[in-house]
Amino acid sequence: LSPVMFSGEAKCFLKYVFFSSGCRYVSKAAAKAQMEFDYDGPSMKTAVPGPRSQELTKQLGDIQNVGAVNFFCNYEESRGNYLVDVDGNRMLDIYTQISSIPIGYNHPALLKLMTNPNNLSTFVNRPALGILPPENFPDKIAESLLSVAPSGMTRVQTMACGSCSNENAYKAMFIWYRNKERGYKTPSDEDHSTCMINQAPGCPDLSILSFMGAFHGRTMGCLATTHSKVIHKLDVPSFDWPIAPFPKLQYPLEEFTRENALEEARCLEEVEDLIVKWRQKGKPVAGIVIEPIQAEGGDNHASPDFFRRLRDIARKHGCAFHVDEVQTGGGGTGKFWAHEHWGMDDPADIVSFSKKLLTGGYYHKDELQADKYPGILSRARGQGTFCAIDICDGATRDTILVKARDKGVLLGGCGDRSIRFRPALVFKEYHVHLLLNIFNDVLANHK
Amino acid sequence: LSPVMFSGEAKCFLKYVFFSSGCRYVSKAAAKAQMEFDYDGPSMKTAVPGPRSQELTKQLGDIQNVGAVNFFCNYEESRGNYLVDVDGNRMLDIYTQISSIPIGYNHPALLKLMTNPNNLSTFVNRPALGILPPENFPDKIAESLLSVAPSGMTRVQTMACGSCSNENAYKAMFIWYRNKERGYKTPSDEDHSTCMINQAPGCPDLSILSFMGAFHGRTMGCLATTHSKVIHKLDVPSFDWPIAPFPKLQYPLEEFTRENALEEARCLEEVEDLIVKWRQKGKPVAGIVIEPIQAEGGDNHASPDFFRRLRDIARKHGCAFHVDEVQTGGGGTGKFWAHEHWGMDDPADIVSFSKKLLTGGYYHKDELQADKYPGILSRARGQGTFCAIDICDGATRDTILVKARDKGVLLGGCGDRSIRFRPALVFKEYHVHLLLNIFNDVLANHK
């Protein structure tokens, strides 16, 4: 890795990335070894793809689609910054497997981890992590993924790839949104029966707002938010979800300050318009998903201010805000997460990752965990703005009232264990979202 | 593995499953070692979950959803048929990580493969297989996955997990179906522009027919065909796709021959009705997906005759037939693939796999590869049944005419390089599918 680009951050990768035993950091010695490990320059023997690559492409073509194959590689001989192909060509690799090599080819510290006998039983036994996790799982997650958790995120769900990470992040946003809509009540019998046959209200008509030029993966949920290339989307059924324009900035930035500010304002205005339109259509926007830099779509950037305002729009309209860091996470932008450039304490509700992190998953805020609160809430009732809900017991009710007040929401109690809601007559939909977000936060943190 | 259940098949697993170097088979000596490797029986020290598991569940609960955690495991100490937990309880495991352990815990042959230095560079460098595969990739796939390819399947696409395998199989079926609908013409400008914004015809309103009780995964495409438990589906938007009843057989089978035959006939009739209804709705069924045994849905079986008839219905209506062997593949049913019990030469168009195979993916017939034929076909034109298409040159045209005839379809040439279609006036929709399937087959095999 270029020491200029990354300064001290490069050596953090392994610490954060891998569920390593007794390998809490990569020492300076290891970083030095990596530098020495590099070849001294490119070395080209044939045109690329060379004859051996062409032969292998033909062979593979008999059993797989090879439309995208560039050439075949010799991964044993590849080192550091250099990828070696099967015809003996050695190339300085500035693409790194679509940004998926965490440090460099065959980094000695990674090789060591892979051959560490303590990690072996996890590799060969394929634990069903959700039901039968290994003993060291909580510690390893805490030492690795949680040690680089984005600001405001305390929970992480691991996944196998980037598409699965985004798919499941979307599901978490839908569940969170429906819970808000239901007032955190237990789902109804109708919810249960209709979801089994793909119908509303069990499978609700909710949407995710994405941006033109975005790439969030190729499974069908992700694909409905991907708008980068025809080849990804053509012939696959999709959802009628809103798509906003991503700013097209003019460069050099310092010469187009005014134009770019106007362009970003235009895109943000369109985002709000789409949220309102889709709500009116009966397909409310449960979440907004965005890449900090649109990579597949053309390396399109926007200013930190754009993202901060977008975050505010999401909050105002009660949409979850999902930052997709599958391509940008892991140090490539000069920060561990690209969203750190925005300088926010509360940059997102969900941050997904994969690629350089060699595993996949998403971080999320407490209130976006899939757990429900059926043990706490019951008997939701009301007429107009005159509403109430019962809490499991009086003491819990009182605690919730105090905690909500500490977060800036005034509620009243009534009866032994009820909470009464008496909003003003000028209470708007976004006030509802404000209330429910904070109320949810209180419930999520209730132990 | 119980020698009673598997006889000679157990030792085939590794050969087929893993991209092994110089490990083409597991010798009898290795199989013997595996038997000796087992503990001699269960040994329970505490109630399950024991105190250590409870402590770890609490710890993990702070960072992840632990609603599904049973207990924590000691994978280092687990061996063969026995799973050891963190409280020292040793259990005879008849669930094997939801059927995902290919042989037994910590099988010495698997450990050896994982520590083989020749495999190491593939593990640590995470090749982007679609664009930069390693040199041994074609050979390894041929030696492993293709050596157990289902009957009639010559191609395999690898994936990382079961959900991704099914998602991409569905996409292959949609693309195949749309190509048929387009008469193998190049997609139009309208196809291109509409697909980028999730609208038809680029993102067509096609459907996949699935069965009540099915489980095909949790990403949003798979989830639209999953109908086993509320917890998988609730609150996630879905597609309006047809769902057929899966036969409910009465046991013992020999006492209910007539009832079960009627039940299976009822379900098949419903399948045909749904295909017709959804076509009329404007959401044609591009594919039918089914598990040979519905596992998650309750271990529901149907007779080989049921599956053979279902396969015929798919063929008659021009739907692709996708057999999901994610849970059943790899030997657990006494055959390597459960569909082998149906005794068919042409059991499916697509077979997906994962779990026991330690990788994921799907096998498919030639005509379901995502490649198009823009270089071969052009100028599709016609009025009513009076249609024609041009072929790249006269020689190719003549070859295609002969090959189609060899497969039982009579076509005529006209002009230098055109094919003319002059079907009878009693030519029905299913004749169109018949024609297009065979025509596609000819084009797919054209080199």
PDB file of C-alpha atoms in Angstrom, chain B residues 117-257:
ATOM      1  CA  PRO B 117      -0.487 -24.654   0.782  1.00  0.00           C
ATOM      2  CA  ASN B 118      -1.613 -24.986  -2.851  1.00  0.00           C
ATOM      3  CA  ASN B 119      -5.120 -23.832  -1.906  1.00  0.00           C
ATOM      4  CA  LEU B 120      -3.992 -20.988   0.282  1.00  0.00           C
ATOM      5  CA  SER B 121      -3.581 -18.245  -2.313  1.00  0.00           C
ATOM      6  CA  THR B 122      -7.170 -18.723  -3.461  1.00  0.00           C
ATOM      7  CA  PHE B 123      -8.463 -18.385   0.081  1.00  0.00           C
ATOM      8  CA  VAL B 124      -6.571 -15.195   0.926  1.00  0.00           C
ATOM      9  CA  ASN B 125      -6.774 -13.289  -2.358  1.00  0.00           C
ATOM     10  CA  ARG B 126     -10.517 -13.417  -2.954  1.00  0.00           C
ATOM     11  CA  PRO B 127     -10.361 -13.516  -6.754  1.00  0.00           C
ATOM     12  CA  ALA B 128     -13.181 -11.750  -8.618  1.00  0.00           C
ATOM     13  CA  LEU B 129     -13.933 -15.064 -10.362  1.00  0.00           C
ATOM     14  CA  GLY B 130     -16.089 -13.533 -13.075  1.00  0.00           C
ATOM     15  CA  ILE B 131     -13.323 -11.353 -14.464  1.00  0.00           C
ATOM     16  CA  LEU B 132     -10.002 -12.672 -13.114  1.00  0.00           C
ATOM     17  CA  PRO B 133     -10.251 -16.417 -12.410  1.00  0.00           C
ATOM     18  CA  PRO B 134      -7.229 -18.451 -11.277  1.00  0.00           C
ATOM     19  CA  GLU B 135      -5.514 -20.802 -13.721  1.00  0.00           C
ATOM     20  CA  ASN B 136      -6.854 -24.012 -12.184  1.00  0.00           C
ATOM     21  CA  PHE B 137     -10.478 -22.812 -12.128  1.00  0.00           C
ATOM     22  CA  PRO B 138     -11.756 -24.656 -15.240  1.00  0.00           C
ATOM     23  CA  ASP B 139     -10.063 -27.920 -14.220  1.00  0.00           C
ATOM     24  CA  LYS B 140     -11.203 -27.725 -10.626  1.00  0.00           C
ATOM     25  CA  ILE B 141     -14.809 -27.098 -11.616  1.00  0.00           C
ATOM     26  CA  ALA B 142     -14.667 -29.965 -14.088  1.00  0.00           C
ATOM     27  CA  GLU B 143     -13.138 -32.320 -11.495  1.00  0.00           C
ATOM     28  CA  SER B 144     -15.494 -31.350  -8.718  1.00  0.00           C
ATOM     29  CA  LEU B 145     -18.898 -29.825  -9.502  1.00  0.00           C
ATOM     30  CA  LEU B 146     -19.206 -31.036 -13.082  1.00  0.00           C
ATOM     31  CA  SER B 147     -18.293 -34.592 -12.110  1.00  0.00           C
ATOM     32  CA  VAL B 148     -21.635 -34.744 -10.244  1.00  0.00           C
ATOM     33  CA  ALA B 149     -23.650 -32.618 -12.670  1.00  0.00           C
ATOM     34  CA  PRO B 150     -27.326 -33.633 -12.818  1.00  0.00           C
ATOM     35  CA  SER B 151     -28.429 -35.493 -15.935  1.00  0.00           C
ATOM     36  CA  GLY B 152     -28.675 -33.204 -18.960  1.00  0.00           C
ATOM     37  CA  MET B 153     -26.698 -30.372 -17.359  1.00  0.00           C
ATOM     38  CA  THR B 154     -23.389 -29.317 -18.842  1.00  0.00           C
ATOM     39  CA  ARG B 155     -22.877 -25.909 -17.277  1.00  0.00           C
ATOM     40  CA  VAL B 156     -22.493 -24.611 -13.743  1.00  0.00           C
ATOM     41  CA  GLN B 157     -22.412 -21.103 -12.291  1.00  0.00           C
ATOM     42  CA  THR B 158     -20.813 -20.847  -8.826  1.00  0.00           C
ATOM     43  CA  MET B 159     -22.205 -18.592  -6.088  1.00  0.00           C
ATOM     44  CA  ALA B 160     -21.411 -17.871  -2.448  1.00  0.00           C
ATOM     45  CA  CYS B 161     -24.621 -19.027  -0.730  1.00  0.00           C
ATOM     46  CA  GLY B 162     -27.962 -20.726  -1.262  1.00  0.00           C
ATOM     47  CA  SER B 163     -30.002 -17.523  -1.517  1.00  0.00           C
ATOM     48  CA  CYS B 164     -27.647 -16.037  -4.120  1.00  0.00           C
ATOM     49  CA  SER B 165     -27.765 -19.325  -6.039  1.00  0.00           C
ATOM     50  CA  ASN B 166     -31.547 -19.227  -6.270  1.00  0.00           C
ATOM     51  CA  GLU B 167     -31.709 -15.477  -6.975  1.00  0.00           C
ATOM     52  CA  ASN B 168     -29.364 -15.848  -9.908  1.00  0.00           C
ATOM     53  CA  ALA B 169     -31.123 -18.964 -11.155  1.00  0.00           C
ATOM     54  CA  TYR B 170     -34.360 -16.958 -11.226  1.00  0.00           C
ATOM     55  CA  LYS B 171     -32.613 -14.192 -13.158  1.00  0.00           C
ATOM     56  CA  ALA B 172     -31.341 -16.759 -15.676  1.00  0.00           C
ATOM     57  CA  MET B 173     -34.908 -18.021 -16.153  1.00  0.00           C
ATOM     58  CA  PHE B 174     -36.292 -14.494 -16.646  1.00  0.00           C
ATOM     59  CA  ILE B 175     -33.611 -13.663 -19.207  1.00  0.00           C
ATOM     60  CA  TRP B 176     -34.216 -16.973 -21.008  1.00  0.00           C
ATOM     61  CA  TYR B 177     -37.963 -16.363 -21.083  1.00  0.00           C
ATOM     62  CA  ARG B 178     -37.676 -12.777 -22.321  1.00  0.00           C
ATOM     63  CA  ASN B 179     -35.281 -13.892 -25.044  1.00  0.00           C
ATOM     64  CA  LYS B 180     -37.921 -16.362 -26.209  1.00  0.00           C
ATOM     65  CA  GLU B 181     -40.577 -13.638 -26.124  1.00  0.00           C
ATOM     66  CA  ARG B 182     -38.344 -11.338 -28.167  1.00  0.00           C
ATOM     67  CA  GLY B 183     -37.686 -14.122 -30.678  1.00  0.00           C
ATOM     68  CA  TYR B 184     -33.969 -13.879 -29.780  1.00  0.00           C
ATOM     69  CA  LYS B 185     -33.749 -10.395 -31.219  1.00  0.00           C
ATOM     70  CA  THR B 186     -31.450  -7.775 -29.715  1.00  0.00           C
ATOM     71  CA  PRO B 187     -33.267  -5.902 -26.916  1.00  0.00           C
ATOM     72  CA  SER B 188     -34.869  -2.659 -28.088  1.00  0.00           C
ATOM     73  CA  ASP B 189     -33.948   0.892 -27.066  1.00  0.00           C
ATOM     74  CA  GLU B 190     -37.138   0.904 -25.012  1.00  0.00           C
ATOM     75  CA  ASP B 191     -36.010  -2.276 -23.204  1.00  0.00           C
ATOM     76  CA  HIS B 192     -32.745  -0.507 -22.373  1.00  0.00           C
ATOM     77  CA  SER B 193     -34.205   2.784 -21.192  1.00  0.00           C
ATOM     78  CA  THR B 194     -37.082   1.306 -19.153  1.00  0.00           C
ATOM     79  CA  CYS B 195     -34.965  -1.267 -17.337  1.00  0.00           C
ATOM     80  CA  MET B 196     -32.857   1.498 -15.768  1.00  0.00           C
ATOM     81  CA  ILE B 197     -35.956   2.866 -14.019  1.00  0.00           C
ATOM     82  CA  ASN B 198     -37.459  -0.499 -12.972  1.00  0.00           C
ATOM     83  CA  GLN B 199     -40.270  -0.337 -15.570  1.00  0.00           C
ATOM     84  CA  ALA B 200     -41.603  -2.750 -18.213  1.00  0.00           C
ATOM     85  CA  PRO B 201     -40.722  -3.874 -20.829  1.00  0.00           C
ATOM     86  CA  GLY B 202     -37.057  -3.641 -19.656  1.00  0.00           C
ATOM     87  CA  CYS B 203     -38.001  -4.973 -16.219  1.00  0.00           C
ATOM     88  CA  PRO B 204     -40.839  -7.241 -17.395  1.00  0.00           C
ATOM     89  CA  ASP B 205     -43.797  -8.326 -15.300  1.00  0.00           C
ATOM     90  CA  LEU B 206     -42.806 -11.988 -15.204  1.00  0.00           C
ATOM     91  CA  SER B 207     -43.369 -14.390 -12.322  1.00  0.00           C
ATOM     92  CA  ILE B 208     -41.988 -17.557 -10.746  1.00  0.00           C
ATOM     93  CA  LEU B 209     -44.492 -20.191  -9.606  1.00  0.00           C
ATOM     94  CA  SER B 210     -43.686 -21.656  -6.196  1.00  0.00           C
ATOM     95  CA  PHE B 211     -45.410 -23.928  -3.687  1.00  0.00           C
ATOM     96  CA  MET B 212     -47.032 -23.270  -0.337  1.00  0.00           C
ATOM     97  CA  GLY B 213     -44.620 -24.473   2.358  1.00  0.00           C
ATOM     98  CA  ALA B 214     -41.549 -23.838   0.189  1.00  0.00           C
ATOM     99  CA  PHE B 215     -38.322 -22.307   1.446  1.00  0.00           C
ATOM    100  CA  HIS B 216     -35.947 -20.952  -1.197  1.00  0.00           C
ATOM    101  CA  GLY B 217     -34.020 -18.324   0.775  1.00  0.00           C
ATOM    102  CA  ARG B 218     -34.319 -14.902   2.339  1.00  0.00           C
ATOM    103  CA  THR B 219     -33.212 -12.342  -0.233  1.00  0.00           C
ATOM    104  CA  MET B 220     -36.146 -10.547  -1.812  1.00  0.00           C
ATOM    105  CA  GLY B 221     -36.470 -12.623  -5.000  1.00  0.00           C
ATOM    106  CA  CYS B 222     -36.147 -15.907  -3.104  1.00  0.00           C
ATOM    107  CA  LEU B 223     -38.430 -14.609  -0.391  1.00  0.00           C
ATOM    108  CA  ALA B 224     -41.221 -14.074  -2.933  1.00  0.00           C
ATOM    109  CA  THR B 225     -41.131 -17.857  -3.491  1.00  0.00           C
ATOM    110  CA  THR B 226     -40.738 -18.774   0.202  1.00  0.00           C
ATOM    111  CA  HIS B 227     -43.931 -19.672   2.078  1.00  0.00           C
ATOM    112  CA  SER B 228     -42.901 -21.635   5.138  1.00  0.00           C
ATOM    113  CA  LYS B 229     -42.920 -19.328   8.176  1.00  0.00           C
ATOM    114  CA  VAL B 230     -44.335 -15.878   8.960  1.00  0.00           C
ATOM    115  CA  ILE B 231     -41.059 -14.798  10.558  1.00  0.00           C
ATOM    116  CA  HIS B 232     -39.267 -15.090   7.202  1.00  0.00           C
ATOM    117  CA  LYS B 233     -41.754 -12.942   5.281  1.00  0.00           C
ATOM    118  CA  LEU B 234     -43.503 -10.461   7.531  1.00  0.00           C
ATOM    119  CA  ASP B 235     -43.091  -6.751   6.689  1.00  0.00           C
ATOM    120  CA  VAL B 236     -41.035  -7.315   3.514  1.00  0.00           C
ATOM    121  CA  PRO B 237     -42.511  -6.081   0.189  1.00  0.00           C
ATOM    122  CA  SER B 238     -43.002  -8.872  -2.322  1.00  0.00           C
ATOM    123  CA  PHE B 239     -44.106  -9.792  -5.837  1.00  0.00           C
ATOM    124  CA  ASP B 240     -47.583 -10.923  -6.918  1.00  0.00           C
ATOM    125  CA  TRP B 241     -46.458 -14.383  -8.048  1.00  0.00           C
ATOM    126  CA  PRO B 242     -48.568 -17.583  -8.149  1.00  0.00           C
ATOM    127  CA  ILE B 243     -48.374 -20.081  -5.274  1.00  0.00           C
ATOM    128  CA  ALA B 244     -49.581 -23.659  -5.814  1.00  0.00           C
ATOM    129  CA  PRO B 245     -50.496 -26.200  -3.127  1.00  0.00           C
ATOM    130  CA  PHE B 246     -47.852 -28.854  -2.397  1.00  0.00           C
ATOM    131  CA  PRO B 247     -49.368 -32.345  -1.991  1.00  0.00           C
ATOM    132  CA  LYS B 248     -50.251 -33.339   1.565  1.00  0.00           C
ATOM    133  CA  LEU B 249     -49.659 -37.085   1.511  1.00  0.00           C
ATOM    134  CA  GLN B 250     -51.246 -39.466   4.007  1.00  0.00           C
ATOM    135  CA  TYR B 251     -49.133 -42.165   5.650  1.00  0.00           C
ATOM    136  CA  PRO B 252     -48.420 -45.030   5.530  1.00  0.00           C
ATOM    137  CA  LEU B 253     -48.313 -44.539   1.758  1.00  0.00           C
ATOM    138  CA  GLU B 254     -49.396 -48.091   0.937  1.00  0.00           C
ATOM    139  CA  GLU B 255     -52.708 -47.571   2.739  1.00  0.00           C
ATOM    140  CA  PHE B 256     -53.539 -44.306   0.937  1.00  0.00           C
ATOM    141  CA  THR B 257     -52.537 -44.991  -2.662  1.00  0.00           C
TER     142      THR B 257
END
